[in-house]
Short mmCIF file of C-alpha atoms and ligand atoms in Angstrom, two decimals:
data_model
loop_
_atom_site.label_atom_id
_atom_site.label_comp_id
_atom_site.label_asym_id
_atom_site.label_seq_id
_atom_site.Cartn_x
_atom_site.Cartn_y
_atom_site.Cartn_z
CA MET A 542 -98.78 -23.68 -23.25
CA SER A 543 -102.20 -24.58 -23.34
CA THR A 544 -104.17 -25.49 -20.41
CA SER A 545 -106.76 -27.83 -22.47
CA ALA A 546 -103.90 -29.61 -23.86
CA VAL A 547 -105.28 -32.44 -21.43
CA ALA A 548 -108.84 -33.29 -21.59
CA THR A 549 -109.29 -35.68 -18.40
CA LEU A 550 -112.99 -35.61 -18.82
CA ARG A 551 -114.81 -35.12 -22.33
CA TRP A 552 -118.73 -35.33 -23.00
CA ASN A 553 -119.10 -37.16 -26.41
CA GLU A 554 -122.91 -36.61 -26.98
CA VAL A 555 -124.09 -40.10 -25.60
CA ALA A 556 -121.06 -41.02 -22.77
CA LEU A 557 -118.41 -39.48 -20.62
CA GLU A 558 -114.79 -40.51 -21.79
CA LEU A 559 -112.25 -40.11 -19.11
CA ILE A 560 -108.12 -40.65 -19.59
CA ASP A 561 -107.25 -43.81 -18.21
CA GLN A 562 -104.91 -42.87 -15.37
CA ARG A 563 -104.15 -46.30 -14.36
CA VAL A 564 -101.84 -46.73 -17.74
CA LEU A 565 -100.30 -43.45 -18.22
CA PRO A 566 -97.29 -42.59 -19.27
CA GLN A 567 -97.29 -45.62 -21.64
CA ARG A 568 -100.31 -45.18 -23.01
CA LEU A 569 -102.97 -42.28 -23.59
CA ASP A 570 -106.16 -44.40 -23.33
CA TYR A 571 -109.72 -43.20 -23.08
CA VAL A 572 -112.35 -45.20 -20.85
CA ARG A 573 -115.87 -44.83 -22.11
CA CYS A 574 -118.57 -44.76 -18.99
CA GLY A 575 -122.26 -44.85 -20.57
CA SER A 576 -123.75 -45.19 -17.19
CA ALA A 577 -123.59 -43.84 -13.47
CA ALA A 578 -122.27 -47.53 -12.59
CA GLU A 579 -119.54 -47.17 -15.17
CA VAL A 580 -118.70 -43.81 -13.78
CA ALA A 581 -118.53 -45.19 -10.22
CA ALA A 582 -116.46 -48.19 -11.18
CA ALA A 583 -114.11 -45.58 -12.85
CA ILE A 584 -113.71 -43.38 -9.86
CA ARG A 585 -113.23 -46.47 -7.58
CA ASP A 586 -110.62 -48.21 -9.66
CA MET A 587 -108.70 -44.90 -10.01
CA VAL A 588 -109.36 -44.84 -13.79
CA VAL A 589 -110.18 -41.10 -13.17
CA ARG A 590 -108.56 -39.45 -9.70
CA GLY A 591 -107.89 -36.13 -7.82
CA ALA A 592 -110.85 -34.84 -6.32
CA PRO A 593 -112.36 -32.02 -8.43
CA ALA A 594 -111.95 -34.39 -11.22
CA ILE A 595 -114.18 -37.52 -9.33
CA GLY A 596 -116.69 -34.80 -8.39
CA CYS A 597 -116.92 -33.22 -12.00
CA ALA A 598 -117.17 -37.17 -13.18
CA ALA A 599 -119.68 -38.04 -10.49
CA ALA A 600 -121.84 -35.14 -11.69
CA TYR A 601 -121.68 -36.74 -15.23
CA GLY A 602 -122.70 -40.07 -13.73
CA ILE A 603 -126.07 -38.60 -12.43
CA ALA A 604 -126.80 -37.04 -15.92
CA LEU A 605 -126.00 -40.52 -17.28
CA ALA A 606 -129.07 -42.05 -14.95
CA ALA A 607 -131.18 -39.59 -15.76
CA LEU A 608 -130.57 -39.67 -19.50
CA GLU A 609 -131.23 -43.56 -19.15
CA ALA A 610 -134.50 -43.08 -17.51
CA ALA A 611 -135.61 -40.68 -20.05
CA ARG A 612 -134.31 -43.10 -23.00
CA ARG A 613 -136.43 -46.17 -21.14
CA GLY A 614 -139.31 -43.94 -20.46
CA GLU A 615 -139.05 -44.67 -16.63
CA ALA A 616 -139.31 -42.56 -13.69
CA VAL A 617 -136.28 -40.36 -13.14
CA GLU A 618 -136.24 -41.28 -9.46
CA GLY A 619 -136.11 -44.85 -9.61
CA HIS A 620 -132.67 -44.34 -11.78
CA LEU A 621 -131.29 -41.27 -9.97
CA LEU A 622 -131.58 -42.40 -6.14
CA PRO A 623 -129.51 -45.42 -6.63
CA ALA A 624 -127.38 -43.60 -8.70
CA PHE A 625 -126.58 -40.90 -6.08
CA ASP A 626 -125.82 -43.83 -3.64
CA LEU A 627 -123.73 -45.74 -5.61
CA LEU A 628 -121.42 -42.70 -6.75
CA ALA A 629 -121.42 -41.35 -3.36
CA ALA A 630 -120.09 -44.29 -1.90
CA ALA A 631 -116.89 -44.51 -4.69
CA ARG A 632 -114.45 -42.89 -2.68
CA PRO A 633 -114.68 -41.48 1.05
CA THR A 634 -111.90 -38.54 1.52
CA ALA A 635 -112.28 -36.07 -1.35
CA VAL A 636 -115.41 -33.99 -0.28
CA ASN A 637 -115.64 -32.66 -3.77
CA LEU A 638 -117.55 -35.97 -4.48
CA ARG A 639 -119.98 -35.30 -2.16
CA TRP A 640 -120.46 -31.36 -3.21
CA ALA A 641 -120.88 -32.13 -6.58
CA LEU A 642 -123.65 -34.83 -6.01
CA GLU A 643 -125.36 -32.46 -3.76
CA ARG A 644 -125.12 -29.51 -6.22
CA MET A 645 -126.65 -32.12 -8.65
CA HIS A 646 -129.39 -33.22 -6.17
CA ALA A 647 -130.33 -29.40 -5.44
CA ARG A 648 -130.60 -28.98 -9.39
CA TRP A 649 -132.73 -32.15 -9.93
CA ARG A 650 -135.18 -30.88 -7.07
CA ALA A 651 -135.34 -27.72 -8.40
CA LEU A 652 -136.53 -29.32 -11.61
CA ALA A 653 -138.90 -31.66 -9.72
CA THR A 654 -141.79 -30.90 -11.44
CA ALA A 655 -140.42 -31.27 -15.06
CA ALA A 656 -141.11 -34.40 -16.79
CA ALA A 657 -138.37 -36.93 -17.20
CA PRO A 658 -137.15 -35.98 -20.64
CA SER A 659 -136.85 -32.54 -19.85
CA VAL A 660 -134.60 -33.39 -16.31
CA ALA A 661 -132.18 -35.15 -18.27
CA PRO A 662 -130.42 -32.48 -20.48
CA GLU A 663 -130.86 -29.88 -17.34
CA LEU A 664 -128.99 -32.11 -15.15
CA LEU A 665 -126.27 -32.61 -18.03
CA ALA A 666 -126.22 -28.94 -18.52
CA GLU A 667 -125.22 -28.70 -14.87
CA ALA A 668 -122.36 -30.96 -15.03
CA MET A 669 -121.10 -29.21 -17.88
CA ARG A 670 -121.37 -26.20 -15.63
CA ILE A 671 -119.61 -27.81 -12.95
CA GLN A 672 -116.72 -28.59 -15.51
CA ALA A 673 -116.18 -25.03 -16.63
CA GLU A 674 -116.75 -23.66 -13.23
CA ASP A 675 -113.72 -25.88 -12.03
CA LEU A 676 -111.41 -24.74 -15.28
CA ALA A 677 -112.29 -21.10 -13.97
CA ALA A 678 -111.52 -21.77 -10.32
CA ASN A 679 -108.30 -23.49 -11.38
CA ARG A 680 -107.39 -20.41 -13.32
CA GLU A 681 -107.87 -17.96 -10.79
CA LEU A 682 -106.41 -19.75 -7.95
CA GLY A 683 -103.61 -20.43 -10.24
CA ARG A 684 -103.24 -16.92 -10.88
CA LEU A 685 -103.62 -15.99 -7.16
CA GLY A 686 -100.97 -18.41 -5.81
CA ALA A 687 -98.50 -17.41 -8.47
CA SER A 688 -97.87 -14.17 -6.73
CA LEU A 689 -96.92 -16.07 -3.68
CA LEU A 690 -93.80 -17.40 -5.56
CA PRO A 691 -90.66 -15.62 -6.01
CA GLN A 692 -89.49 -14.89 -9.66
CA SER A 693 -87.22 -17.68 -9.51
CA ALA A 694 -88.22 -20.98 -7.63
CA ARG A 695 -87.54 -24.99 -6.68
CA VAL A 696 -91.08 -26.05 -5.71
CA LEU A 697 -91.71 -29.63 -4.53
CA THR A 698 -95.04 -30.99 -5.26
CA HIS A 699 -96.79 -34.27 -4.08
CA CYS A 700 -99.09 -36.68 -6.06
CA ASN A 701 -100.68 -35.12 -8.87
CA ALA A 702 -103.10 -32.11 -8.42
CA GLY A 703 -102.60 -31.18 -12.16
CA ALA A 704 -104.94 -31.03 -15.20
CA LEU A 705 -105.36 -34.71 -14.59
CA ALA A 706 -106.63 -34.21 -11.33
CA THR A 707 -109.18 -31.62 -12.15
CA THR A 708 -111.18 -30.30 -15.40
CA GLY A 709 -107.75 -28.57 -16.70
CA HIS A 710 -104.93 -26.60 -15.23
CA GLY A 711 -104.73 -28.03 -12.13
CA THR A 712 -104.64 -26.71 -8.38
CA ALA A 713 -100.87 -26.96 -7.26
CA LEU A 714 -99.85 -27.41 -10.86
CA GLY A 715 -102.22 -24.72 -11.59
CA VAL A 716 -100.37 -22.19 -9.45
CA ILE A 717 -97.20 -23.44 -10.94
CA ARG A 718 -98.51 -23.18 -14.61
CA SER A 719 -99.61 -19.67 -13.98
CA ALA A 720 -96.42 -18.71 -12.42
CA VAL A 721 -94.65 -19.87 -15.59
CA GLU A 722 -97.23 -18.34 -17.75
CA GLN A 723 -96.26 -14.89 -15.75
CA GLY A 724 -92.65 -15.24 -16.64
CA LYS A 725 -91.33 -16.72 -13.55
CA GLN A 726 -88.42 -19.70 -13.52
CA ILE A 727 -89.94 -22.40 -11.62
CA GLU A 728 -88.45 -25.86 -11.53
CA VAL A 729 -90.68 -28.28 -10.08
CA ILE A 730 -89.65 -31.16 -8.14
CA ALA A 731 -92.06 -34.14 -8.02
CA ASP A 732 -92.29 -36.62 -5.49
CA GLU A 733 -92.79 -40.23 -6.95
CA THR A 734 -95.57 -40.50 -4.80
CA ARG A 735 -96.19 -44.04 -3.61
CA PRO A 736 -97.62 -46.41 -3.75
CA PHE A 737 -99.96 -45.50 -6.85
CA LEU A 738 -96.99 -43.43 -8.30
CA GLN A 739 -99.16 -40.58 -9.39
CA GLY A 740 -96.05 -38.17 -9.19
CA ALA A 741 -93.95 -40.38 -11.16
CA ARG A 742 -96.72 -41.19 -13.87
CA LEU A 743 -98.75 -38.14 -13.86
CA THR A 744 -97.10 -35.28 -12.68
CA ALA A 745 -94.25 -35.94 -14.55
CA TRP A 746 -96.09 -36.82 -17.67
CA GLU A 747 -97.99 -33.42 -17.93
CA LEU A 748 -95.68 -31.08 -16.76
CA GLN A 749 -93.11 -32.56 -19.17
CA ARG A 750 -96.10 -32.42 -22.02
CA ASP A 751 -96.21 -28.54 -21.35
CA GLY A 752 -92.53 -28.17 -21.13
CA ILE A 753 -92.09 -26.83 -17.55
CA ALA A 754 -88.84 -28.10 -16.02
CA VAL A 755 -89.46 -31.09 -13.51
CA THR A 756 -87.62 -33.17 -11.80
CA LEU A 757 -88.34 -36.55 -10.11
CA ILE A 758 -86.98 -37.62 -6.55
CA ALA A 759 -88.13 -40.51 -4.69
CA ASP A 760 -90.49 -39.67 -1.86
CA SER A 761 -87.78 -40.29 0.75
CA ALA A 762 -85.23 -37.79 -0.81
CA ALA A 763 -87.38 -34.73 0.18
CA GLY A 764 -86.21 -34.14 3.34
CA TYR A 765 -82.23 -34.25 2.13
CA LEU A 766 -82.91 -31.77 -0.26
CA MET A 767 -84.37 -29.45 1.84
CA SER A 768 -81.82 -29.79 4.02
CA LEU A 769 -79.32 -29.09 1.12
CA GLY A 770 -81.54 -25.43 0.66
CA GLN A 771 -82.67 -26.81 -2.90
CA ILE A 772 -86.21 -26.34 -1.98
CA ASP A 773 -87.86 -23.00 -1.93
CA ALA A 774 -91.58 -23.81 -1.76
CA VAL A 775 -93.91 -26.93 -1.19
CA ILE A 776 -97.17 -26.82 -2.96
CA VAL A 777 -99.80 -29.50 -2.58
CA GLY A 778 -103.40 -30.05 -3.48
CA ALA A 779 -106.31 -31.30 -1.13
CA ASP A 780 -109.06 -33.84 -0.92
CA ARG A 781 -110.63 -32.19 2.10
CA VAL A 782 -109.77 -29.07 4.20
CA ALA A 783 -111.88 -29.02 7.58
CA ALA A 784 -113.18 -25.58 8.80
CA ASN A 785 -109.70 -25.07 11.31
CA GLY A 786 -107.55 -25.52 8.41
CA ASP A 787 -106.74 -29.05 8.93
CA VAL A 788 -105.94 -30.59 5.27
CA ALA A 789 -106.57 -33.99 3.86
CA ASN A 790 -104.36 -34.89 0.95
CA LYS A 791 -102.35 -37.82 -0.29
CA ILE A 792 -100.34 -39.80 1.93
CA GLY A 793 -97.32 -38.87 2.66
CA THR A 794 -98.11 -34.65 2.69
CA TYR A 795 -98.08 -34.83 6.46
CA PRO A 796 -94.31 -35.56 6.73
CA LEU A 797 -93.69 -32.88 3.88
CA ALA A 798 -95.22 -30.16 6.10
CA VAL A 799 -93.32 -31.22 8.65
CA LEU A 800 -89.77 -31.20 7.12
CA ALA A 801 -91.24 -27.55 5.36
CA GLN A 802 -91.64 -26.23 8.90
CA ARG A 803 -88.40 -27.41 10.39
CA HIS A 804 -86.25 -25.76 7.30
CA ALA A 805 -88.44 -22.79 7.05
CA ILE A 806 -89.46 -23.67 3.66
CA PRO A 807 -93.32 -22.31 3.14
CA PHE A 808 -95.65 -25.25 2.72
CA TYR A 809 -98.87 -24.11 0.54
CA VAL A 810 -101.95 -25.65 -0.06
CA ALA A 811 -104.17 -24.86 -3.57
CA CYS A 812 -107.65 -26.09 -4.12
CA PRO A 813 -111.11 -24.62 -5.01
CA VAL A 814 -113.85 -23.58 -2.27
CA ALA A 815 -115.49 -26.88 -3.13
CA THR A 816 -112.98 -28.71 -1.08
CA ILE A 817 -113.37 -27.01 2.01
CA ASP A 818 -115.69 -28.82 4.22
CA ALA A 819 -117.27 -26.58 6.90
CA THR A 820 -119.14 -29.02 8.47
CA LEU A 821 -116.22 -30.88 9.90
CA ALA A 822 -114.59 -28.55 12.93
CA ASP A 823 -111.22 -30.26 12.33
CA GLY A 824 -109.03 -32.75 10.41
CA ALA A 825 -110.18 -35.76 13.02
CA GLY A 826 -113.54 -36.07 11.12
CA ILE A 827 -112.33 -36.40 7.83
CA PRO A 828 -112.63 -40.32 6.49
CA ILE A 829 -109.43 -41.66 5.40
CA GLU A 830 -109.75 -44.13 2.52
CA GLU A 831 -107.70 -47.33 3.38
CA ARG A 832 -107.19 -48.95 -0.53
CA CYS A 833 -106.22 -52.23 -1.31
CA ALA A 834 -102.78 -53.70 0.26
CA LYS A 835 -102.09 -55.06 -3.17
CA GLU A 836 -101.14 -51.59 -4.37
CA VAL A 837 -98.21 -51.58 -1.82
CA LEU A 838 -96.87 -54.80 -2.79
CA GLY A 839 -96.66 -53.93 -6.73
CA PHE A 840 -97.76 -52.19 -9.50
CA ALA A 841 -99.85 -53.21 -12.43
CA GLN A 842 -97.76 -56.58 -13.39
CA ALA A 843 -94.73 -56.20 -11.00
CA THR A 844 -94.63 -57.38 -7.58
CA TRP A 845 -91.47 -56.51 -5.02
CA ALA A 846 -92.62 -58.00 -1.56
CA PRO A 847 -92.89 -61.46 -0.77
CA SER A 848 -96.27 -63.38 -1.05
CA GLY A 849 -98.48 -63.26 1.80
CA VAL A 850 -96.57 -60.55 3.73
CA ALA A 851 -99.05 -58.12 5.59
CA ALA A 852 -99.30 -54.54 4.19
CA ARG A 853 -101.20 -51.38 4.74
CA ASN A 854 -102.55 -48.69 2.46
CA PRO A 855 -103.91 -45.61 3.86
CA ALA A 856 -104.49 -43.33 0.94
CA PHE A 857 -104.46 -40.10 2.48
CA ASP A 858 -103.28 -38.29 5.73
CA ILE A 859 -104.00 -35.16 7.71
CA THR A 860 -101.90 -31.82 7.61
CA PRO A 861 -102.31 -29.90 11.02
CA ALA A 862 -103.36 -26.48 9.89
CA GLU A 863 -100.48 -25.01 12.15
CA LEU A 864 -98.25 -26.56 9.55
CA VAL A 865 -99.96 -24.69 6.75
CA CYS A 866 -98.74 -21.23 5.19
CA ALA A 867 -101.49 -20.59 3.30
CA LEU A 868 -104.62 -22.03 1.63
CA ILE A 869 -104.85 -20.95 -1.96
CA THR A 870 -108.62 -21.09 -3.45
CA GLU A 871 -110.42 -19.08 -6.13
CA ARG A 872 -111.99 -16.50 -3.97
CA GLY A 873 -108.78 -15.17 -2.15
CA VAL A 874 -105.45 -16.58 -0.20
CA ALA A 875 -106.31 -17.40 3.33
CA ARG A 876 -103.64 -17.07 6.42
CA PRO A 877 -103.58 -18.19 9.65
CA PRO A 878 -105.58 -18.37 11.90
CA PHE A 879 -107.63 -20.28 9.19
CA GLY A 880 -111.11 -20.50 11.45
CA ALA A 881 -111.22 -16.81 10.67
CA SER A 882 -109.83 -16.74 7.33
CA ILE A 883 -111.80 -19.77 5.99
CA ALA A 884 -115.23 -18.49 7.15
CA ALA A 885 -114.48 -15.09 5.74
CA LEU A 886 -113.53 -16.78 1.93
CA LEU A 887 -116.93 -19.29 2.53
CA SER A 888 -118.88 -15.85 3.22
CA ARG A 889 -117.37 -14.04 -0.12
CA SER A 890 -119.87 -14.96 -3.18
CA GLY A 891 -118.46 -17.24 -5.72
O1 LIG B 2178 -105.91 -40.74 -4.46
P1 LIG B 2178 -105.74 -39.77 -5.18
O2 LIG B 2178 -105.17 -39.90 -6.99
O3 LIG B 2178 -107.23 -39.25 -5.96
O4 LIG B 2178 -105.48 -38.73 -4.78
C1 LIG B 2178 -105.28 -37.31 -5.26
C2 LIG B 2178 -104.75 -36.33 -4.37
O5 LIG B 2178 -104.34 -36.51 -3.23
C3 LIG B 2178 -104.88 -34.77 -4.82
O6 LIG B 2178 -103.64 -34.03 -4.09
C4 LIG B 2178 -105.88 -34.14 -4.39
O7 LIG B 2178 -107.10 -34.88 -5.07
C5 LIG B 2178 -106.01 -32.87 -4.91
S1 LIG B 2178 -106.33 -32.66 -6.81
C6 LIG B 2178 -106.43 -31.50 -7.32
#
C-alpha cells in the first residue's frame, strides 16, 4: 500500500493541479489552477475539499499570486492582499484554511524587505513545506491512532477524511491505513454521507484502491448496525476543534457520536494540530457553512425532489466534547477533560 498513490494536489512548475473531487469515482481528472482566483473557485466549488487539503491549496494560491506579481513586475502587495481576502472567504468552517493563510502571511511579512522576484519562490517553498508537513502529520497521527484500535475491528467513518481530504494518507483514514500497515484486521464501514456523497464517492474509492475492506452503508443504517454490535469504533476527521474539544465536522457526525455513546462504542476524532482553533472557547463560535440547497435536491444531472421544494443544506455540525473519547493528533492523543489536554498538546513543540 502506498500513501502517495493519490496525489490530491500537485505542483507542475507553473500551476497547481487538483484532483477534481466532483467527478470521482467516475473519472480521475485534474483541474489546473493558474491563479489565486482559480484556486479560490476550486475550493468554493468542491474540486478540492477536506480541511487540510483546502488549507494547502490556499497556500499555493498565495504563491500563485506572488508569481503573477513577479511575472508582471508589479508590487507583490497589490496581488497578495486581494488573494488573501479571496481565499479566506472561499469556505468558512475549516480553520485549516485560515491557519495556512496566516502562515503564508507571516512568511511574507518575514520577507517584507525582499524584492518581488525573490518573494514568490520563497512563498512557493512555504506552500510546499505546508504540503510536506501535512503528510508527515498524518503519518504520525495515523501511527498514534492505530494503537487505539484492537487487532481486529469494524470501524465506522463518515465523509472523507482520507488522502483526498489531505496531502496524503489522511486523518481518520490515516489511522485506518496505519492500523492495516501494522497488520491489524480492519474492516471499514463507510457512511454514504449525504448530500455530497463524500463517503460513497471518495472514501469507498480510495480504500478500494488500497485494497482495504470497505462496506458502504446509507447514513441512516449506522444506528442499526451499532445496535447489532457490528461496529467496534467510530473515527472521523474534523474541520475545526474548539479549545474545549467541541468538534465541527461533516453534517451527520453529531448524531453518530450520540449513537456511539448510546451503544458504548468509542468515538474518535483524528486531525492535525492545525485544525485546533484555540481562539474559540467552544463550538458555539464555529461558523457553519450553509451550502446551496440544490445539493440536497439532487446530484450532478440527477434530481429527485419536486422542483421548487424548500431545502436546507448545513454542511457541518458540532459534536460536543463530552461525546468524544479521544482527539488523535500528530503531537499526541488528547483525552477528556479536553480543555487541559488540548492546551498541553498545543504547548508541546511541533
Ligand atoms: O465539505 P467537505 O467535504 O470539505 O467536508 C470535509 C469533512 O468534513 C472532513 O471530515 C474534514 O474536513 C476532515 S478531512 C481530513
